[in-house]
Amino acid sequence: MTNPKAHPKGLYLLFTVEMWERFSYYGMRSFLIFYLTKSWIEGGLGFNEQVGNLIYGYFIGLMYFTPLIGGWIADRFWGQRKAVFIGSFIMIAGHLIIASQRTNLFLFLGLFLLVIGVGLFKPNISTIVGQLYDKNDKRIDNAFTIFYMGINVGGLLGGIVMGYVCNELNYSYGFLVAAIGLVLGQIIYIVLGNRFLGDKGKFPQKLVERSTLETKKIPLTKEERDRTKAIFIIVFFVIFFFAGFEQAGSSMNLYTEKYINREFFGYLIPVEWFQSLNPLLIVTLAPLFTVFWTYLSKKNKEPNIPVKMAWGMILLGVGFFFMLGAVMERGGENPDISLKSNLAWLLFAYLLHTMGELCLSPLGLSMISKVAPVKLVSMFMGMWFVSISIANIAGGYMASMIPSLGAFTIFGGIALLSIFFGVILLLVNKRIYKLMHLKK
């Protein structure tokens, strides 16, 4: 007899495919800023830090924007399964092009393909996860938490493996390893997709609607319009979270290399490995958060979605106060360039940022799946990623200003902004939750 609490096998297939895609993405992200800013002799392209941060910010930003288009294409024409398949092979091509030749032309061509590929892959694999469950299935939040663990297992492995490869060989081999990770994920997806997913995600939503005679361009109901408003409001606040959170791959990465003491019992820790710290903490802390939320739920004290997200923003802001501590240890706005800050400052910053992420990011995908109108769910998955896109571009500009304004000013400004908007979200949480029309 099937256990009604057990998750479908398709969830673990999608977990694995997403894990390898995130292995590729986070591994590449761990060294991309160095590939852009290191000199030609050091294996990089030689952009100055200001330009490198802007390229990084726009690239990551566009990578989160194209899911809006990819979700629409899947909804209207291809279906989610085909979009995931095509997107993966476009990303493989992007990594291989960058790996093949160290020139600006190949860099931008490869980054362009990665942006297109992620746009097709990212929103649609998340949508398929949601399709495995009925709308009111209580397992869905836990399912997205499990899925989110796959993201972070991939990120953990990617940063360590590619950081090692880049240090022992060169950055081109890092891009090659990223491509290999995607190939492994696609082999699993092709071989087991039909077996574990059935027809989930095979057909565009437009055709599904026609076949079930559910719509004839029926306008959204008042409840659906309310839910749409709630999503847009949450998306606005999320921008401020990710503008700070995504500093990890740019300004915090560069600051760590230059100004954090990375020696551990005589061993100099590769700077790329610190990009695996966040996913390591996610894998460690996510089960504890799940237990904590479950405990509060049993006592009818679990915070609603906006409250959890507000606390995520506040925790992020507090985390940046530890980065300010690292700056102050070196002399504040006029640092002693010979001094390096204690590693503990960085570790505590990542700890608080990760706790903030666990309060906010996994809930985003789950919220879209539950709140968005059925016929627009992939598009709103894309909208969630658009907020991260805007945040990354804004974050790129923030990081690019550190050479002129100083790390203390930028890190401090991010801390105050995040806490301010977190408090505002706390104050309006009941109104937003009411718009969601969710059953308790």
PDB file of N, CA, C and O in Angstrom, residues 293-302:
ATOM      1  N   TRP A 293       9.507  25.069  12.051  1.00  0.00           N
ATOM      2  CA  TRP A 293       8.223  25.515  11.502  1.00  0.00           C
ATOM      3  C   TRP A 293       7.118  24.492  11.814  1.00  0.00           C
ATOM      4  O   TRP A 293       5.979  24.880  12.109  1.00  0.00           O
ATOM      5  N   THR A 294       7.459  23.213  11.755  1.00  0.00           N
ATOM      6  CA  THR A 294       6.480  22.170  12.057  1.00  0.00           C
ATOM      7  C   THR A 294       6.022  22.252  13.507  1.00  0.00           C
ATOM      8  O   THR A 294       4.830  22.113  13.816  1.00  0.00           O
ATOM      9  N   TYR A 295       6.970  22.494  14.394  1.00  0.00           N
ATOM     10  CA  TYR A 295       6.656  22.640  15.821  1.00  0.00           C
ATOM     11  C   TYR A 295       5.700  23.814  16.049  1.00  0.00           C
ATOM     12  O   TYR A 295       4.695  23.696  16.771  1.00  0.00           O
ATOM     13  N   LEU A 296       5.994  24.948  15.420  1.00  0.00           N
ATOM     14  CA  LEU A 296       5.127  26.118  15.554  1.00  0.00           C
ATOM     15  C   LEU A 296       3.756  25.866  14.931  1.00  0.00           C
ATOM     16  O   LEU A 296       2.733  26.323  15.452  1.00  0.00           O
ATOM     17  N   SER A 297       3.737  25.124  13.812  1.00  0.00           N
ATOM     18  CA  SER A 297       2.473  24.830  13.135  1.00  0.00           C
ATOM     19  C   SER A 297       1.554  24.001  14.032  1.00  0.00           C
ATOM     20  O   SER A 297       0.333  24.240  14.093  1.00  0.00           O
ATOM     21  N   LYS A 298       2.118  23.015  14.725  1.00  0.00           N
ATOM     22  CA  LYS A 298       1.315  22.178  15.611  1.00  0.00           C
ATOM     23  C   LYS A 298       0.705  22.984  16.746  1.00  0.00           C
ATOM     24  O   LYS A 298      -0.347  22.632  17.281  1.00  0.00           O
ATOM     25  N   LYS A 299       1.364  24.073  17.116  1.00  0.00           N
ATOM     26  CA  LYS A 299       0.848  24.937  18.177  1.00  0.00           C
ATOM     27  C   LYS A 299       0.057  26.120  17.617  1.00  0.00           C
ATOM     28  O   LYS A 299      -0.279  27.055  18.358  1.00  0.00           O
ATOM     29  N   ASN A 300      -0.194  26.077  16.284  1.00  0.00           N
ATOM     30  CA  ASN A 300      -0.913  27.169  15.600  1.00  0.00           C
ATOM     31  C   ASN A 300      -0.226  28.515  15.776  1.00  0.00           C
ATOM     32  O   ASN A 300      -0.877  29.563  15.886  1.00  0.00           O
ATOM     33  N   LYS A 301       1.105  28.496  15.791  1.00  0.00           N
ATOM     34  CA  LYS A 301       1.878  29.731  15.946  1.00  0.00           C
ATOM     35  C   LYS A 301       2.847  29.958  14.785  1.00  0.00           C
ATOM     36  O   LYS A 301       3.694  30.841  14.853  1.00  0.00           O
ATOM     37  N   GLU A 302       2.709  29.167  13.733  1.00  0.00           N
ATOM     38  CA  GLU A 302       3.636  29.326  12.610  1.00  0.00           C
ATOM     39  C   GLU A 302       3.386  30.662  11.912  1.00  0.00           C
ATOM     40  O   GLU A 302       2.244  30.985  11.568  1.00  0.00           O
TER      41      GLU A 302
END
